[in-house]
Amino acid sequence: MIEVSVEAIASLTQYYDQSLRCFTFGDFQLAPTIEEFEGILGCPLGGRKSCLFARFYPSRARIEKVVKILEQELDQVKQNRNGVVGIPRKRLEEKAKALANQGEWTSFIDILALLVFGTILFPNVDGPVDLAAINAFLAYHHSKESPVIAILADAYDTFDLRCEKSSARILCCTPALYVWLVSHVFLS
């Protein structure tokens, strides 16, 4: 478990140059790369296709297979908060607990992994695990696509949003970003 210094991440945002998509410190520029994030996340591309969000969400039937919630119930529990469509984290946690009590470990592990994708890798302040995170999980889990590029793109997108709205929160994969920052500040 990595204890993230919120102050360090907040300080880092002050040096982000949106036009160059990098962090500028005096005379040098620094930008997270795919290769660095592969190492930090422990998920090398190694011939895998990259998971790229293609502007369409997975079908309800495909989501139902993973989360074991019927399509009709998915329609009822699905939320749209501030333009983010997803399934409430609490509902997924309840389903995981029920599956564990029933001894359905494969489905339990799938939902647990989905919660990690939705909470750690693609967090959302409003609570739901959004459909983009579910899409990335399905691409990783079923198609063996690498999420590294999607995670890195989410980090850049978050910094771009922060530049446009100075009050925007940094919600991207902060532990990975913190490890990246520390690895460049403390090279020993």
Coordinates of N, CA and C in Angstrom, one line a residue:
M1 N 0.8 -1.2 0.0 CA 0.0 0.0 0.0 C 0.9 1.2 0.0
I2 N 0.6 2.1 -0.9 CA 1.4 3.4 -1.0 C 0.6 4.5 -0.4
E3 N 1.3 5.2 0.6 CA 0.7 6.3 1.2 C 1.0 7.5 0.3
V4 N 0.0 8.1 -0.3 CA 0.1 9.2 -1.3 C 0.1 10.5 -0.5
S5 N 1.1 11.4 -0.8 CA 1.1 12.7 -0.3 C 0.3 13.6 -1.2
V6 N -0.9 14.0 -0.7 CA -1.8 14.8 -1.4 C -1.1 16.2 -1.8
E7 N -0.3 16.7 -0.8 CA 0.4 17.9 -1.0 C 1.3 17.8 -2.2
A8 N 2.0 16.7 -2.4 CA 2.9 16.5 -3.5 C 2.2 16.5 -4.8
I9 N 1.0 15.8 -4.9 CA 0.2 15.8 -6.1 C -0.3 17.2 -6.4
A10 N -0.8 17.9 -5.4 CA -1.3 19.3 -5.6 C -0.2 20.2 -6.1
S11 N 1.0 20.0 -5.5 CA 2.1 20.9 -6.0 C 2.5 20.5 -7.4
L12 N 2.4 19.3 -7.8 CA 2.7 18.9 -9.1 C 1.8 19.5 -10.2
T13 N 0.6 19.7 -9.8 CA -0.4 20.3 -10.7 C -0.1 21.7 -11.1
Q14 N 0.6 22.4 -10.2 CA 1.0 23.8 -10.5 C 2.0 23.9 -11.7
Y15 N 2.7 22.8 -11.9 CA 3.7 22.8 -13.0 C 3.3 22.2 -14.3
Y16 N 2.0 21.8 -14.4 CA 1.5 21.2 -15.6 C 1.3 22.3 -16.7
D17 N 1.9 22.0 -17.8 CA 1.7 22.9 -19.0 C 0.8 22.2 -20.0
Q18 N -0.4 22.7 -20.0 CA -1.5 22.1 -20.9 C -1.1 22.1 -22.3
S19 N -0.5 23.2 -22.8 CA -0.2 23.2 -24.3 C 0.9 22.2 -24.7
L20 N 1.8 21.9 -23.7 CA 2.9 21.0 -24.0 C 2.6 19.6 -23.5
R21 N 1.6 19.5 -22.7 CA 1.2 18.2 -22.0 C 2.4 17.6 -21.3
C22 N 3.0 18.4 -20.4 CA 4.1 18.0 -19.6 C 4.2 18.9 -18.4
F23 N 5.1 18.5 -17.5 CA 5.3 19.3 -16.3 C 6.6 20.1 -16.6
T24 N 6.6 21.4 -16.4 CA 7.8 22.2 -16.7 C 8.3 22.7 -15.4
F25 N 9.6 22.4 -15.2 CA 10.3 22.8 -14.0 C 11.5 23.6 -14.4
G26 N 11.4 24.9 -14.4 CA 12.5 25.8 -14.8 C 13.0 25.5 -16.2
D27 N 14.2 24.9 -16.3 CA 14.8 24.6 -17.6 C 14.5 23.2 -18.2
F28 N 13.7 22.4 -17.5 CA 13.5 21.1 -18.0 C 12.0 20.7 -18.0
Q29 N 11.6 19.8 -18.8 CA 10.2 19.3 -18.9 C 10.2 17.8 -18.6
L30 N 9.1 17.4 -17.9 CA 9.0 16.0 -17.5 C 7.6 15.5 -17.8
A31 N 7.4 14.4 -18.4 CA 6.1 13.8 -18.7 C 6.1 12.3 -18.5
P32 N 5.0 11.9 -17.9 CA 4.9 10.4 -17.7 C 4.8 9.7 -19.0
T33 N 5.5 8.6 -19.1 CA 5.4 7.9 -20.4 C 4.7 6.5 -20.2
I34 N 4.4 5.9 -21.3 CA 3.7 4.6 -21.3 C 4.7 3.6 -20.6
E35 N 5.9 3.6 -21.0 CA 6.9 2.7 -20.4 C 7.0 2.8 -18.9
E36 N 7.0 4.0 -18.4 CA 7.1 4.2 -17.0 C 5.9 3.7 -16.3
F37 N 4.7 4.0 -16.8 CA 3.4 3.5 -16.2 C 3.3 2.0 -16.3
E38 N 3.9 1.4 -17.4 CA 3.9 -0.1 -17.5 C 4.6 -0.7 -16.3
G39 N 5.8 -0.1 -16.0 CA 6.6 -0.5 -14.8 C 5.9 -0.3 -13.5
I40 N 5.3 0.9 -13.3 CA 4.7 1.3 -12.1 C 3.5 0.4 -11.8
L41 N 2.7 0.1 -12.9 CA 1.5 -0.7 -12.7 C 1.7 -2.2 -12.8
G42 N 2.9 -2.5 -13.2 CA 3.3 -3.9 -13.3 C 2.5 -4.6 -14.4
C43 N 2.2 -3.9 -15.4 CA 1.4 -4.4 -16.5 C 2.0 -4.1 -17.9
P44 N 3.0 -4.8 -18.3 CA 3.7 -4.5 -19.5 C 2.8 -4.8 -20.7
L45 N 2.9 -4.0 -21.8 CA 2.1 -4.2 -23.0 C 2.5 -5.6 -23.6
G46 N 3.7 -5.8 -23.7 CA 4.2 -7.1 -24.2 C 3.4 -7.8 -25.3
G47 N 3.1 -7.0 -26.3 CA 2.4 -7.6 -27.5 C 0.9 -7.5 -27.3
R48 N 0.4 -7.1 -26.2 CA -1.0 -6.9 -26.0 C -1.5 -5.7 -26.8
K49 N -2.8 -5.7 -27.2 CA -3.4 -4.5 -27.7 C -3.6 -3.6 -26.6
S50 N -3.7 -2.3 -26.9 CA -4.0 -1.3 -25.9 C -5.5 -1.1 -25.8
C51 N -6.0 -0.9 -24.6 CA -7.4 -0.7 -24.3 C -7.6 0.8 -24.6
L52 N -8.3 1.1 -25.6 CA -8.7 2.5 -25.9 C -10.2 2.7 -25.9
F53 N -10.6 3.7 -25.3 CA -12.1 4.0 -25.2 C -12.5 4.4 -26.6
A54 N -13.5 3.7 -27.2 CA -13.9 4.0 -28.5 C -15.2 4.8 -28.6
R55 N -15.5 5.5 -27.5 CA -16.7 6.3 -27.4 C -18.0 5.5 -27.4
F56 N -17.9 4.2 -27.1 CA -19.2 3.4 -26.9 C -19.0 2.6 -25.7
Y57 N -20.1 2.4 -25.0 CA -20.0 1.6 -23.7 C -20.4 0.1 -24.0
P58 N -20.0 -0.8 -23.1 CA -20.3 -2.2 -23.3 C -21.9 -2.3 -23.2
S59 N -22.4 -3.4 -23.8 CA -23.8 -3.7 -23.8 C -24.2 -4.1 -22.3
R60 N -25.5 -3.9 -22.1 CA -26.0 -4.3 -20.8 C -25.8 -5.8 -20.6
A61 N -26.0 -6.6 -21.7 CA -25.8 -8.1 -21.6 C -24.4 -8.4 -21.2
R62 N -23.4 -7.7 -21.7 CA -22.0 -8.0 -21.4 C -21.7 -7.6 -19.9
I63 N -22.3 -6.5 -19.5 CA -22.1 -6.1 -18.1 C -22.8 -7.1 -17.2
E64 N -24.0 -7.5 -17.5 CA -24.7 -8.5 -16.7 C -23.9 -9.7 -16.5
K65 N -23.2 -10.2 -17.5 CA -22.4 -11.4 -17.3 C -21.3 -11.3 -16.2
V66 N -20.8 -10.1 -16.1 CA -19.7 -9.9 -15.2 C -20.3 -9.6 -13.8
V67 N -21.2 -8.6 -13.7 CA -21.7 -8.2 -12.3 C -22.8 -9.0 -11.8
K68 N -23.3 -9.9 -12.6 CA -24.4 -10.8 -12.2 C -25.6 -10.1 -11.7
I69 N -25.9 -9.0 -12.3 CA -27.1 -8.2 -12.1 C -27.9 -8.2 -13.4
L70 N -29.2 -8.6 -13.3 CA -30.1 -8.7 -14.5 C -30.2 -7.4 -15.2
E71 N -30.3 -7.4 -16.5 CA -30.4 -6.2 -17.4 C -31.4 -5.3 -16.9
Q72 N -32.6 -5.8 -16.5 CA -33.7 -4.9 -16.0 C -33.3 -4.1 -14.7
E73 N -32.6 -4.9 -13.9 CA -32.1 -4.3 -12.6 C -31.0 -3.3 -12.9
L74 N -30.2 -3.6 -13.9 CA -29.1 -2.6 -14.3 C -29.7 -1.3 -14.7
D75 N -30.8 -1.3 -15.4 CA -31.5 -0.1 -15.9 C -32.0 0.7 -14.6
Q76 N -32.4 0.0 -13.6 CA -33.0 0.6 -12.4 C -31.9 1.2 -11.5
V77 N -30.7 0.5 -11.4 CA -29.7 1.0 -10.5 C -28.7 2.0 -11.2
K78 N -28.7 1.9 -12.5 CA -27.7 2.8 -13.2 C -28.0 4.3 -12.9
Q79 N -26.9 5.0 -12.7 CA -27.0 6.4 -12.3 C -26.3 7.3 -13.3
N80 N -26.8 8.5 -13.4 CA -26.1 9.5 -14.3 C -25.9 10.7 -13.4
R81 N -24.7 10.9 -12.9 CA -24.3 12.0 -12.1 C -23.3 12.9 -12.8
N82 N -23.7 14.1 -13.0 CA -22.8 15.1 -13.7 C -22.3 14.6 -15.0
G83 N -23.2 13.9 -15.7 CA -22.8 13.4 -17.0 C -22.0 12.1 -17.0
V84 N -21.8 11.5 -15.8 CA -21.0 10.2 -15.7 C -22.1 9.1 -15.4
V85 N -22.1 8.2 -16.3 CA -23.1 7.1 -16.2 C -22.4 5.9 -15.6
G86 N -23.0 5.3 -14.6 CA -22.3 4.1 -14.0 C -23.2 3.4 -13.0
I87 N -22.7 2.4 -12.4 CA -23.3 1.6 -11.4 C -22.8 2.0 -10.0
P88 N -23.7 2.2 -9.1 CA -23.3 2.6 -7.8 C -22.3 1.6 -7.2
R89 N -21.2 2.1 -6.6 CA -20.2 1.3 -6.0 C -20.8 0.5 -4.9
K90 N -21.7 1.1 -4.1 CA -22.3 0.4 -3.0 C -23.1 -0.9 -3.5
R91 N -23.8 -0.7 -4.6 CA -24.5 -1.9 -5.2 C -23.6 -3.0 -5.6
L92 N -22.5 -2.6 -6.2 CA -21.5 -3.7 -6.6 C -20.9 -4.3 -5.4
E93 N -20.6 -3.6 -4.3 CA -20.1 -4.1 -3.1 C -21.1 -5.1 -2.4
E94 N -22.4 -4.7 -2.5 CA -23.4 -5.6 -1.9 C -23.5 -6.9 -2.7
K95 N -23.4 -6.8 -4.1 CA -23.4 -8.0 -4.9 C -22.2 -8.9 -4.7
A96 N -21.1 -8.3 -4.5 CA -19.9 -9.1 -4.2 C -20.0 -9.8 -2.9
K97 N -20.5 -9.2 -1.9 CA -20.7 -9.8 -0.6 C -21.7 -11.0 -0.7
A98 N -22.8 -10.8 -1.5 CA -23.8 -11.9 -1.7 C -23.1 -13.0 -2.4
L99 N -22.3 -12.8 -3.4 CA -21.6 -13.8 -4.1 C -20.7 -14.6 -3.2
A100 N -20.0 -13.9 -2.4 CA -19.0 -14.5 -1.5 C -19.8 -15.4 -0.5
N101 N -20.9 -15.0 0.0 CA -21.7 -15.8 0.9 C -22.3 -17.0 0.2
Q102 N -22.5 -17.0 -1.1 CA -22.9 -18.1 -1.9 C -21.8 -19.0 -2.3
G103 N -20.6 -18.6 -2.1 CA -19.4 -19.3 -2.6 C -19.1 -19.3 -4.0
E104 N -19.7 -18.3 -4.7 CA -19.4 -18.1 -6.2 C -18.2 -17.2 -6.3
W105 N -17.0 -17.8 -6.2 CA -15.8 -17.1 -6.1 C -15.3 -16.5 -7.4
T106 N -15.6 -17.1 -8.5 CA -15.2 -16.5 -9.8 C -15.9 -15.2 -10.0
S107 N -17.2 -15.2 -9.8 CA -17.9 -13.9 -10.0 C -17.6 -12.9 -9.0
F108 N -17.3 -13.4 -7.7 CA -16.9 -12.4 -6.6 C -15.6 -11.7 -7.0
I109 N -14.6 -12.5 -7.5 CA -13.3 -12.0 -7.9 C -13.5 -11.0 -9.1
D110 N -14.4 -11.3 -10.0 CA -14.6 -10.4 -11.2 C -15.1 -9.0 -10.7
I111 N -16.1 -9.1 -9.7 CA -16.7 -7.8 -9.2 C -15.6 -7.1 -8.4
L112 N -14.9 -7.8 -7.6 CA -13.8 -7.2 -6.8 C -12.8 -6.5 -7.7
A113 N -12.4 -7.2 -8.8 CA -11.5 -6.6 -9.7 C -12.1 -5.3 -10.4
L114 N -13.4 -5.4 -10.7 CA -14.1 -4.3 -11.3 C -14.1 -3.1 -10.3
L115 N -14.3 -3.4 -9.1 CA -14.3 -2.3 -8.1 C -12.9 -1.7 -8.0
V116 N -11.8 -2.5 -8.1 CA -10.5 -1.9 -8.1 C -10.3 -1.0 -9.3
F117 N -10.7 -1.4 -10.5 CA -10.7 -0.6 -11.7 C -11.4 0.7 -11.4
G118 N -12.7 0.6 -10.9 CA -13.5 1.8 -10.8 C -13.1 2.7 -9.6
T119 N -12.5 2.1 -8.6 CA -12.1 3.0 -7.4 C -10.7 3.5 -7.5
I120 N -9.8 2.6 -7.9 CA -8.4 3.0 -7.8 C -7.9 3.6 -9.2
L121 N -8.1 2.9 -10.3 CA -7.6 3.3 -11.5 C -8.4 4.4 -12.2
F122 N -9.7 4.3 -12.2 CA -10.6 5.3 -12.8 C -11.6 5.8 -11.8
P123 N -11.1 6.5 -10.7 CA -12.0 6.9 -9.7 C -13.0 8.0 -10.1
N124 N -14.1 8.1 -9.4 CA -15.1 9.1 -9.7 C -15.6 9.6 -8.4
V125 N -15.6 10.9 -8.2 CA -15.9 11.5 -6.9 C -17.4 11.3 -6.6
D126 N -18.2 11.1 -7.5 CA -19.7 11.0 -7.2 C -20.1 9.6 -6.8
G127 N -19.2 8.7 -6.9 CA -19.6 7.4 -6.3 C -19.8 6.2 -7.3
P128 N -20.4 6.4 -8.5 CA -20.6 5.2 -9.3 C -19.3 4.8 -10.0
V129 N -19.3 3.5 -10.3 CA -18.2 2.9 -11.1 C -18.7 3.2 -12.5
D130 N -18.0 4.1 -13.2 CA -18.6 4.6 -14.5 C -18.4 3.5 -15.6
L131 N -19.2 3.7 -16.7 CA -19.2 2.7 -17.7 C -17.8 2.7 -18.5
A132 N -17.1 3.8 -18.5 CA -15.8 3.8 -19.1 C -14.8 2.9 -18.3
A133 N -14.9 2.9 -17.0 CA -14.1 2.0 -16.2 C -14.5 0.5 -16.4
I134 N -15.8 0.3 -16.5 CA -16.3 -1.1 -16.8 C -15.8 -1.5 -18.1
N135 N -15.8 -0.6 -19.1 CA -15.3 -0.9 -20.5 C -13.9 -1.3 -20.4
A136 N -13.1 -0.5 -19.7 CA -11.6 -0.8 -19.6 C -11.4 -2.2 -18.9
F137 N -12.2 -2.5 -17.8 CA -12.1 -3.7 -17.1 C -12.4 -4.9 -18.1
L138 N -13.5 -4.8 -18.8 CA -13.9 -5.8 -19.7 C -12.8 -6.1 -20.8
A139 N -12.2 -5.0 -21.3 CA -11.2 -5.1 -22.3 C -10.0 -5.8 -21.7
Y140 N -9.6 -5.5 -20.5 CA -8.5 -6.1 -19.8 C -8.8 -7.6 -19.5
H141 N -9.9 -7.8 -18.9 CA -10.3 -9.1 -18.4 C -10.6 -10.1 -19.5
H142 N -11.4 -9.7 -20.4 CA -11.9 -10.7 -21.4 C -11.0 -10.6 -22.7
S143 N -10.6 -9.5 -23.1 CA -9.8 -9.4 -24.4 C -8.3 -9.3 -24.2
K144 N -7.9 -9.3 -22.9 CA -6.5 -9.2 -22.5 C -5.8 -8.0 -23.1
E145 N -6.6 -6.9 -23.2 CA -6.0 -5.6 -23.6 C -5.3 -4.9 -22.4
S146 N -4.3 -4.2 -22.6 CA -3.6 -3.5 -21.6 C -4.3 -2.2 -21.2
P147 N -4.5 -1.9 -19.9 CA -5.2 -0.7 -19.5 C -4.2 0.5 -19.3
V148 N -2.9 0.3 -19.6 CA -1.9 1.3 -19.3 C -2.1 2.6 -20.0
I149 N -2.4 2.5 -21.3 CA -2.6 3.7 -22.1 C -3.9 4.4 -21.6
A150 N -4.9 3.7 -21.3 CA -6.1 4.3 -20.9 C -5.9 5.0 -19.5
I151 N -5.1 4.4 -18.6 CA -4.9 5.0 -17.4 C -4.0 6.3 -17.5
L152 N -3.0 6.2 -18.4 CA -2.2 7.4 -18.6 C -3.0 8.5 -19.3
A153 N -3.9 8.1 -20.3 CA -4.7 9.1 -20.9 C -5.7 9.8 -19.9
D154 N -6.2 9.0 -19.0 CA -7.0 9.5 -17.9 C -6.3 10.5 -17.1
A155 N -5.0 10.2 -16.8 CA -4.2 11.2 -16.0 C -4.0 12.5 -16.7
Y156 N -3.7 12.4 -18.0 CA -3.5 13.6 -18.8 C -4.8 14.4 -18.9
D157 N -5.9 13.7 -19.1 CA -7.2 14.3 -19.2 C -7.6 15.0 -17.9
T158 N -7.3 14.4 -16.8 CA -7.5 15.0 -15.5 C -6.7 16.3 -15.3
F159 N -5.5 16.3 -15.7 CA -4.7 17.5 -15.6 C -5.2 18.6 -16.6
D160 N -5.6 18.2 -17.8 CA -6.2 19.2 -18.7 C -7.4 19.8 -18.1
L161 N -8.3 19.0 -17.5 CA -9.5 19.5 -16.9 C -9.1 20.4 -15.8
R162 N -8.1 20.1 -15.0 CA -7.7 21.0 -13.9 C -7.2 22.3 -14.4
C163 N -6.6 22.4 -15.6 CA -6.2 23.6 -16.2 C -7.4 24.5 -16.6
E164 N -8.4 23.8 -17.1 CA -9.6 24.5 -17.5 C -10.5 25.0 -16.3
K165 N -10.5 24.2 -15.3 CA -11.3 24.5 -14.1 C -10.3 24.4 -12.9
S166 N -9.9 25.5 -12.4 CA -8.8 25.5 -11.4 C -9.3 24.7 -10.1
S167 N -10.6 24.5 -9.9 CA -11.0 23.8 -8.7 C -11.2 22.3 -8.9
A168 N -10.9 21.8 -10.1 CA -11.1 20.4 -10.4 C -10.2 19.5 -9.6
R169 N -10.7 18.4 -9.1 CA -9.9 17.5 -8.2 C -9.1 16.6 -9.1
I170 N -7.9 16.2 -8.6 CA -7.1 15.2 -9.2 C -7.6 13.8 -8.8
L171 N -8.3 13.1 -9.7 CA -8.8 11.8 -9.3 C -8.2 10.6 -10.1
C172 N -7.3 10.9 -11.0 CA -6.8 9.8 -11.8 C -6.0 8.9 -10.8
C173 N -5.3 8.0 -11.4 CA -4.6 7.0 -10.6 C -3.5 7.7 -9.7
T174 N -3.9 8.3 -8.6 CA -2.9 9.1 -7.8 C -1.8 8.2 -7.3
P175 N -2.0 7.0 -6.8 CA -0.8 6.2 -6.4 C 0.3 6.1 -7.4
A176 N -0.2 5.7 -8.7 CA 0.8 5.6 -9.8 C 1.5 6.9 -10.1
L177 N 0.7 8.0 -10.1 CA 1.3 9.3 -10.4 C 2.2 9.7 -9.3
Y178 N 1.9 9.4 -8.1 CA 2.8 9.7 -6.9 C 4.1 8.9 -7.1
V179 N 4.0 7.6 -7.4 CA 5.2 6.8 -7.6 C 6.1 7.3 -8.7
W180 N 5.4 7.8 -9.8 CA 6.1 8.4 -10.9 C 6.9 9.6 -10.5
L181 N 6.2 10.5 -9.7 CA 6.8 11.7 -9.3 C 8.0 11.4 -8.3
V182 N 7.8 10.6 -7.4 CA 8.8 10.2 -6.4 C 10.1 9.6 -7.1
S183 N 9.8 8.8 -8.1 CA 10.9 8.1 -8.8 C 11.8 9.1 -9.6
H184 N 11.2 10.3 -9.9 CA 12.0 11.3 -10.6 C 12.6 12.3 -9.6
V185 N 12.0 12.5 -8.5 CA 12.6 13.4 -7.5 C 13.7 12.7 -6.7
F186 N 13.5 11.5 -6.3 CA 14.5 10.8 -5.5 C 15.0 9.6 -6.3
L187 N 16.0 9.9 -7.2 CA 16.5 8.9 -8.1 C 17.4 7.9 -7.5
S188 N 17.8 8.1 -6.2 CA 18.7 7.1 -5.6 C 17.9 5.9 -5.2

